[in-house]
Amino acid sequence: MKKTLLRPENLAKLFAEFLAVMFAGGIGLAADTTGISLILFPEIAALAFDVFSRPRGKWATQPLRLIITPTTTAALGVIVTRHWEYGAIAITAITLLSLVTLKLLRSNIGAAISAGVLPMVLGTTSWVYPIAIFSGLVVLAATLTLWKQFDPHIYLSEGNKESQIIDAAETPPKDRFWIFALTGFVLVSGAAAQATDLRFLLFPPLIVVAYELFGHPELPGWMSRPVLFPLVCFLTASVGMFANSTLHAGFLGVSFTMVCSIAIFRAFKVHMPPALAVGLIPFVIVHPTFWYPISVSLGASALIASASVYTSIKRTQRVR
């Protein structure tokens, strides 16, 4: 057992995860110290985890776009939130504007969609939000550059099948009808969230996952054991709720949430970075309640069911 843990590739992976935890914890500390909670942009946890553990992955190889894309969509999200009330149409509009941004910037940073939608979900209209995201991502890109100086890719086995699938999922969609499937899912889920007042039925990272699932139905095994996605999201959301209520926002609470979330990934043998963002969202909600993890699990279940139906339809069409 010890010999296995001491293998270079395992040590490199552990250190990459340690970097992600420390980075997110540092951002949490900055948010707690300044009193600006949105410095802790939840999706930054997923970005940090992916770029540190896959330093030659699609996201990690675009450091400038890593900064510019989420900052731009965040600004668009604030603009829309300033002029429209929360609702399915407003969320869909932000999603489409974010997709246009990805296209114009030739960016693979799908997590930027979450940055655009978050202001609408939280009712954030302050320009501090995109500025905070920009600052955090500059630090992330700088840290990533330093991490790459140690040539970690030598040990992180980025040529394996799982990493290749993840890279393919992070490229622009090639499916012809994905935009209609994504738009339909966002509209219906947004309408359900609006009608029930459970805004996190359509939590921002879920749209990122939907973008990748609907955009790449041809990829087998994009999400290893997709049935576990709602459970993993429920668990990470619950951990975040617990940490926020007992340890509070800051280095300790955020780091604890990250460590527990990564442990959940390992226990279920899954790679689901958006679930890390799910764990950090309670730190930016004013008064999170038990409805948060329940809403998250319901929304994730709806996506997995919808994506399964869409994939089945696409396979049937190919057979014909």
CSV table of C-alpha atoms in Angstrom, one decimal:
chain,number,residue,atom,x,y,z
A,1,MET,CA,0.0,0.0,0.0
A,2,LYS,CA,2.8,2.4,1.0
A,3,LYS,CA,4.8,1.6,-2.1
A,4,THR,CA,1.7,2.4,-4.3
A,5,LEU,CA,1.2,5.8,-2.6
A,6,LEU,CA,4.9,6.6,-3.0
A,7,ARG,CA,4.9,6.1,-6.8
A,8,PRO,CA,5.8,9.4,-8.6
A,9,GLU,CA,2.5,9.6,-10.4
A,10,ASN,CA,0.5,9.2,-7.2
A,11,LEU,CA,2.6,11.7,-5.4
A,12,ALA,CA,2.2,14.2,-8.3
A,13,LYS,CA,-1.6,13.7,-8.2
A,14,LEU,CA,-1.7,14.2,-4.4
A,15,PHE,CA,0.3,17.3,-4.7
A,16,ALA,CA,-1.9,18.7,-7.5
A,17,GLU,CA,-4.9,18.1,-5.3
A,18,PHE,CA,-3.1,19.7,-2.4
A,19,LEU,CA,-2.4,22.8,-4.6
A,20,ALA,CA,-6.1,23.0,-5.5
A,21,VAL,CA,-7.1,22.8,-1.9
A,22,MET,CA,-4.6,25.4,-0.8
A,23,PHE,CA,-5.6,27.7,-3.6
A,24,ALA,CA,-9.3,27.5,-2.9
A,25,GLY,CA,-8.6,27.9,0.8
A,26,GLY,CA,-6.5,31.0,0.1
A,27,ILE,CA,-9.3,32.5,-2.0
A,28,GLY,CA,-11.7,31.7,0.9
A,29,LEU,CA,-9.4,33.5,3.3
A,30,ALA,CA,-9.3,36.5,0.9
A,31,ALA,CA,-13.1,36.6,0.8
A,32,ASP,CA,-13.4,36.3,4.5
A,33,THR,CA,-10.8,39.0,5.2
A,34,THR,CA,-12.2,41.5,2.7
A,35,GLY,CA,-15.9,40.7,3.4
A,36,ILE,CA,-16.5,40.3,-0.3
A,37,SER,CA,-17.9,36.7,-0.5
A,38,LEU,CA,-18.0,36.6,-4.3
A,39,ILE,CA,-14.2,36.6,-4.4
A,40,LEU,CA,-14.8,32.9,-3.7
A,41,PHE,CA,-16.3,32.3,-7.2
A,42,PRO,CA,-17.4,28.6,-6.7
A,43,GLU,CA,-16.4,27.4,-10.1
A,44,ILE,CA,-12.8,28.5,-9.4
A,45,ALA,CA,-12.5,25.3,-7.4
A,46,ALA,CA,-13.4,23.2,-10.4
A,47,LEU,CA,-11.0,25.2,-12.5
A,48,ALA,CA,-8.1,24.8,-10.0
A,49,PHE,CA,-8.7,21.1,-9.6
A,50,ASP,CA,-8.7,20.5,-13.4
A,51,VAL,CA,-5.7,22.7,-14.3
A,52,PHE,CA,-3.5,21.5,-11.5
A,53,SER,CA,-4.2,17.8,-12.0
A,54,ARG,CA,-4.2,18.1,-15.8
A,55,PRO,CA,-1.5,20.8,-16.6
A,56,ARG,CA,-1.7,20.0,-20.3
A,57,GLY,CA,-5.4,19.7,-20.5
A,58,LYS,CA,-7.6,22.0,-22.6
A,59,TRP,CA,-8.3,24.5,-19.8
A,60,ALA,CA,-4.7,24.6,-18.5
A,61,THR,CA,-3.3,25.4,-22.0
A,62,GLN,CA,-5.3,28.6,-22.3
A,63,PRO,CA,-4.2,30.8,-19.4
A,64,LEU,CA,-5.3,34.1,-20.9
A,65,ARG,CA,-8.7,32.7,-21.9
A,66,LEU,CA,-8.9,31.2,-18.4
A,67,ILE,CA,-8.9,34.7,-17.1
A,68,ILE,CA,-10.7,36.6,-19.9
A,69,THR,CA,-13.6,34.3,-20.6
A,70,PRO,CA,-15.2,33.9,-17.1
A,71,THR,CA,-14.6,37.6,-16.5
A,72,THR,CA,-16.4,38.6,-19.6
A,73,THR,CA,-19.4,36.3,-19.0
A,74,ALA,CA,-19.5,37.5,-15.4
A,75,ALA,CA,-19.8,41.1,-16.6
A,76,LEU,CA,-22.6,40.0,-19.0
A,77,GLY,CA,-24.4,38.3,-16.2
A,78,VAL,CA,-24.3,41.4,-14.1
A,79,ILE,CA,-25.7,43.5,-16.9
A,80,VAL,CA,-28.6,41.1,-17.5
A,81,THR,CA,-29.3,40.9,-13.8
A,82,ARG,CA,-29.4,44.7,-13.5
A,83,HIS,CA,-32.2,44.9,-16.1
A,84,TRP,CA,-34.1,41.6,-15.8
A,85,GLU,CA,-35.7,39.8,-12.9
A,86,TYR,CA,-34.9,36.2,-12.1
A,87,GLY,CA,-36.6,33.8,-14.4
A,88,ALA,CA,-36.2,31.1,-17.0
A,89,ILE,CA,-35.9,33.5,-19.9
A,90,ALA,CA,-33.3,35.6,-18.2
A,91,ILE,CA,-31.1,32.5,-17.3
A,92,THR,CA,-31.5,31.2,-20.9
A,93,ALA,CA,-30.4,34.6,-22.3
A,94,ILE,CA,-27.3,34.7,-20.1
A,95,THR,CA,-26.5,31.1,-21.1
A,96,LEU,CA,-26.7,32.0,-24.8
A,97,LEU,CA,-24.7,35.2,-24.4
A,98,SER,CA,-22.0,33.1,-22.6
A,99,LEU,CA,-22.0,30.6,-25.5
A,100,VAL,CA,-21.5,33.4,-27.9
A,101,THR,CA,-18.6,34.7,-25.8
A,102,LEU,CA,-17.0,31.2,-25.9
A,103,LYS,CA,-17.4,31.2,-29.7
A,104,LEU,CA,-16.0,34.7,-30.2
A,105,LEU,CA,-13.0,34.2,-27.9
A,106,ARG,CA,-12.4,30.7,-29.3
A,107,SER,CA,-12.3,29.5,-25.8
A,108,ASN,CA,-12.8,26.1,-24.3
A,109,ILE,CA,-13.5,27.4,-20.8
A,110,GLY,CA,-17.0,26.1,-20.4
A,111,ALA,CA,-17.0,27.0,-16.7
A,112,ALA,CA,-17.4,30.6,-17.8
A,113,ILE,CA,-21.1,29.8,-18.4
A,114,SER,CA,-21.4,29.3,-14.6
A,115,ALA,CA,-19.8,32.7,-14.0
A,116,GLY,CA,-22.4,34.3,-16.2
A,117,VAL,CA,-25.4,32.7,-14.6
A,118,LEU,CA,-24.4,33.0,-10.9
A,119,PRO,CA,-25.3,36.8,-10.7
A,120,MET,CA,-28.8,36.0,-11.8
A,121,VAL,CA,-29.2,33.1,-9.3
A,122,LEU,CA,-27.8,35.2,-6.4
A,123,GLY,CA,-29.3,38.5,-7.5
A,124,THR,CA,-25.9,40.1,-7.7
A,125,THR,CA,-25.7,43.5,-9.5
A,126,SER,CA,-22.4,44.8,-8.2
A,127,TRP,CA,-19.4,45.3,-10.5
A,128,VAL,CA,-17.2,44.0,-7.7
A,129,TYR,CA,-18.2,40.5,-8.9
A,130,PRO,CA,-16.4,40.4,-12.3
A,131,ILE,CA,-13.5,42.3,-10.8
A,132,ALA,CA,-13.2,39.7,-8.0
A,133,ILE,CA,-13.4,36.9,-10.5
A,134,PHE,CA,-10.7,38.6,-12.6
A,135,SER,CA,-8.4,38.9,-9.6
A,136,GLY,CA,-8.8,35.3,-8.5
A,137,LEU,CA,-8.2,34.0,-12.0
A,138,VAL,CA,-5.1,36.0,-12.4
A,139,VAL,CA,-3.7,34.4,-9.3
A,140,LEU,CA,-4.8,31.0,-10.6
A,141,ALA,CA,-3.1,31.5,-13.9
A,142,ALA,CA,0.1,32.7,-12.2
A,143,THR,CA,0.1,29.7,-9.8
A,144,LEU,CA,-0.5,27.3,-12.8
A,145,THR,CA,2.5,28.8,-14.6
A,146,LEU,CA,4.7,28.2,-11.6
A,147,TRP,CA,3.3,24.6,-11.3
A,148,LYS,CA,4.1,23.9,-14.9
A,149,GLN,CA,7.8,24.8,-14.3
A,150,PHE,CA,8.2,21.5,-12.4
A,151,ASP,CA,7.0,19.5,-15.5
A,152,PRO,CA,4.2,17.7,-13.5
A,153,HIS,CA,2.7,16.3,-16.8
A,154,ILE,CA,5.5,13.7,-16.8
A,155,TYR,CA,3.9,12.0,-13.8
A,156,LEU,CA,0.2,12.8,-14.2
A,157,SER,CA,-0.4,10.4,-17.1
A,158,GLU,CA,-2.2,12.9,-19.2
A,159,GLY,CA,-2.2,10.5,-22.2
A,160,ASN,CA,-4.6,8.1,-20.5
A,161,LYS,CA,-8.0,7.4,-21.9
A,162,GLU,CA,-9.9,9.3,-19.2
A,163,SER,CA,-7.9,12.5,-19.7
A,164,GLN,CA,-8.4,12.2,-23.5
A,165,ILE,CA,-12.2,12.0,-23.0
A,166,ILE,CA,-12.2,15.0,-20.7
A,167,ASP,CA,-10.2,17.0,-23.2
A,168,ALA,CA,-12.6,16.0,-26.0
A,169,ALA,CA,-15.5,17.1,-23.8
A,170,GLU,CA,-13.9,20.5,-23.2
A,171,THR,CA,-13.7,21.3,-26.9
A,172,PRO,CA,-16.4,23.1,-28.8
A,173,PRO,CA,-19.5,20.9,-29.5
A,174,LYS,CA,-19.7,19.4,-32.9
A,175,ASP,CA,-23.2,17.9,-32.6
A,176,ARG,CA,-25.7,19.7,-34.8
A,177,PHE,CA,-28.6,19.9,-32.4
A,178,TRP,CA,-26.9,20.3,-29.0
A,179,ILE,CA,-27.9,24.0,-28.8
A,180,PHE,CA,-31.6,23.1,-29.0
A,181,ALA,CA,-31.2,20.4,-26.4
A,182,LEU,CA,-29.3,22.7,-24.0
A,183,THR,CA,-31.6,25.6,-24.5
A,184,GLY,CA,-34.7,23.4,-23.9
A,185,PHE,CA,-33.2,22.0,-20.7
A,186,VAL,CA,-32.3,25.4,-19.4
A,187,LEU,CA,-35.7,26.8,-20.2
A,188,VAL,CA,-37.6,23.9,-18.6
A,189,SER,CA,-35.4,23.7,-15.5
A,190,GLY,CA,-35.4,27.4,-15.1
A,191,ALA,CA,-39.2,27.5,-15.3
A,192,ALA,CA,-39.3,24.8,-12.6
A,193,ALA,CA,-36.9,26.7,-10.4
A,194,GLN,CA,-38.9,29.9,-11.0
A,195,ALA,CA,-42.2,28.3,-10.2
A,196,THR,CA,-41.0,26.5,-7.0
A,197,ASP,CA,-38.7,29.3,-5.9
A,198,LEU,CA,-36.0,26.7,-5.6
A,199,ARG,CA,-33.4,28.5,-7.6
A,200,PHE,CA,-30.7,25.8,-7.3
A,201,LEU,CA,-32.8,23.3,-9.2
A,202,LEU,CA,-30.7,24.9,-12.0
A,203,PHE,CA,-27.5,25.6,-10.2
A,204,PRO,CA,-24.9,27.4,-12.4
A,205,PRO,CA,-22.3,24.5,-12.6
A,206,LEU,CA,-25.2,22.2,-13.8
A,207,ILE,CA,-25.4,24.3,-17.0
A,208,VAL,CA,-21.7,23.7,-17.6
A,209,VAL,CA,-22.2,20.0,-17.3
A,210,ALA,CA,-25.2,20.2,-19.6
A,211,TYR,CA,-23.2,22.1,-22.1
A,212,GLU,CA,-20.6,19.3,-22.2
A,213,LEU,CA,-23.1,16.4,-22.1
A,214,PHE,CA,-25.4,17.7,-24.8
A,215,GLY,CA,-22.5,19.0,-26.9
A,216,HIS,CA,-20.7,15.6,-26.9
A,217,PRO,CA,-23.3,12.8,-26.9
A,218,GLU,CA,-20.9,10.7,-29.0
A,219,LEU,CA,-18.3,10.5,-26.3
A,220,PRO,CA,-18.6,7.2,-24.4
A,221,GLY,CA,-17.9,7.4,-20.7
A,222,TRP,CA,-17.5,11.2,-20.6
A,223,MET,CA,-18.8,11.0,-17.1
A,224,SER,CA,-17.8,7.7,-15.5
A,225,ARG,CA,-20.9,6.3,-13.8
A,226,PRO,CA,-23.3,9.2,-14.5
A,227,VAL,CA,-25.9,7.7,-12.2
A,228,LEU,CA,-23.6,8.8,-9.3
A,229,PHE,CA,-23.6,12.5,-10.3
A,230,PRO,CA,-26.7,13.5,-8.4
A,231,LEU,CA,-25.5,11.6,-5.3
A,232,VAL,CA,-22.0,13.2,-5.5
A,233,CYS,CA,-23.5,16.6,-5.9
A,234,PHE,CA,-25.8,16.0,-2.9
A,235,LEU,CA,-22.9,14.9,-0.8
A,236,THR,CA,-20.6,17.8,-1.7
A,237,ALA,CA,-23.4,20.3,-1.3
A,238,SER,CA,-24.1,18.9,2.2
A,239,VAL,CA,-20.5,19.1,3.2
A,240,GLY,CA,-20.4,22.7,2.1
A,241,MET,CA,-23.5,23.4,4.1
A,242,PHE,CA,-22.0,21.8,7.2
A,243,ALA,CA,-18.7,23.6,6.8
A,244,ASN,CA,-20.4,27.0,6.2
A,245,SER,CA,-22.5,26.6,9.3
A,246,THR,CA,-19.8,25.3,11.7
A,247,LEU,CA,-16.4,26.4,10.4
A,248,HIS,CA,-17.8,29.5,8.5
A,249,ALA,CA,-16.3,31.0,5.4
A,250,GLY,CA,-12.6,31.3,5.3
A,251,PHE,CA,-9.5,29.2,4.8
A,252,LEU,CA,-10.6,26.4,7.2
A,253,GLY,CA,-14.2,26.0,5.9
A,254,VAL,CA,-13.3,26.1,2.2
A,255,SER,CA,-10.3,23.8,2.6
A,256,PHE,CA,-12.3,21.3,4.6
A,257,THR,CA,-15.0,21.3,1.9
A,258,MET,CA,-12.4,20.7,-0.8
A,259,VAL,CA,-10.7,17.9,1.0
A,260,CYS,CA,-14.0,16.1,1.7
A,261,SER,CA,-15.2,16.6,-1.8
A,262,ILE,CA,-12.0,15.2,-3.3
A,263,ALA,CA,-12.3,12.3,-0.8
A,264,ILE,CA,-15.9,11.7,-2.1
A,265,PHE,CA,-14.5,11.6,-5.7
A,266,ARG,CA,-11.9,9.0,-4.7
A,267,ALA,CA,-14.5,6.9,-2.8
A,268,PHE,CA,-16.8,6.7,-5.8
A,269,LYS,CA,-13.9,6.6,-8.3
A,270,VAL,CA,-15.3,9.5,-10.3
A,271,HIS,CA,-13.9,12.7,-11.9
A,272,MET,CA,-16.6,15.4,-11.5
A,273,PRO,CA,-14.9,18.9,-11.0
A,274,PRO,CA,-18.3,20.8,-11.1
A,275,ALA,CA,-19.3,19.0,-7.9
A,276,LEU,CA,-16.4,20.9,-6.2
A,277,ALA,CA,-18.2,24.2,-7.2
A,278,VAL,CA,-21.4,22.8,-5.7
A,279,GLY,CA,-19.7,22.4,-2.4
A,280,LEU,CA,-18.5,26.0,-2.3
A,281,ILE,CA,-21.8,27.6,-3.3
A,282,PRO,CA,-23.2,27.6,0.3
A,283,PHE,CA,-20.3,30.1,1.1
A,284,VAL,CA,-21.8,32.7,-1.2
A,285,ILE,CA,-25.5,32.1,-0.4
A,286,VAL,CA,-26.8,34.6,2.2
A,287,HIS,CA,-28.9,32.1,4.1
A,288,PRO,CA,-28.5,28.6,2.8
A,289,THR,CA,-31.0,26.0,4.0
A,290,PHE,CA,-31.5,22.2,3.7
A,291,TRP,CA,-33.3,22.9,0.4
A,292,TYR,CA,-30.0,23.6,-1.2
A,293,PRO,CA,-28.6,20.1,-1.4
A,294,ILE,CA,-32.0,18.7,-2.1
A,295,SER,CA,-32.5,21.1,-5.1
A,296,VAL,CA,-29.0,20.3,-6.3
A,297,SER,CA,-29.6,16.6,-6.4
A,298,LEU,CA,-33.0,17.0,-8.1
A,299,GLY,CA,-31.5,19.2,-10.8
A,300,ALA,CA,-28.6,16.9,-11.3
A,301,SER,CA,-31.0,13.9,-11.6
A,302,ALA,CA,-33.1,15.8,-14.2
A,303,LEU,CA,-30.0,16.5,-16.3
A,304,ILE,CA,-28.7,12.9,-16.2
A,305,ALA,CA,-32.2,11.7,-17.3
A,306,SER,CA,-32.5,14.3,-20.1
A,307,ALA,CA,-28.9,13.6,-21.3
A,308,SER,CA,-29.7,9.9,-21.4
A,309,VAL,CA,-32.8,10.4,-23.5
A,310,TYR,CA,-30.9,12.8,-25.9
A,311,THR,CA,-28.0,10.3,-26.3
A,312,SER,CA,-30.5,7.5,-27.0
A,313,ILE,CA,-32.2,9.6,-29.7
A,314,LYS,CA,-28.9,10.4,-31.3
A,315,ARG,CA,-27.8,6.8,-31.3
A,316,THR,CA,-31.1,5.8,-32.9
A,317,GLN,CA,-30.7,8.4,-35.6
A,318,ARG,CA,-27.1,7.1,-36.4
A,319,VAL,CA,-28.4,3.5,-36.7
A,320,ARG,CA,-31.0,4.7,-39.2
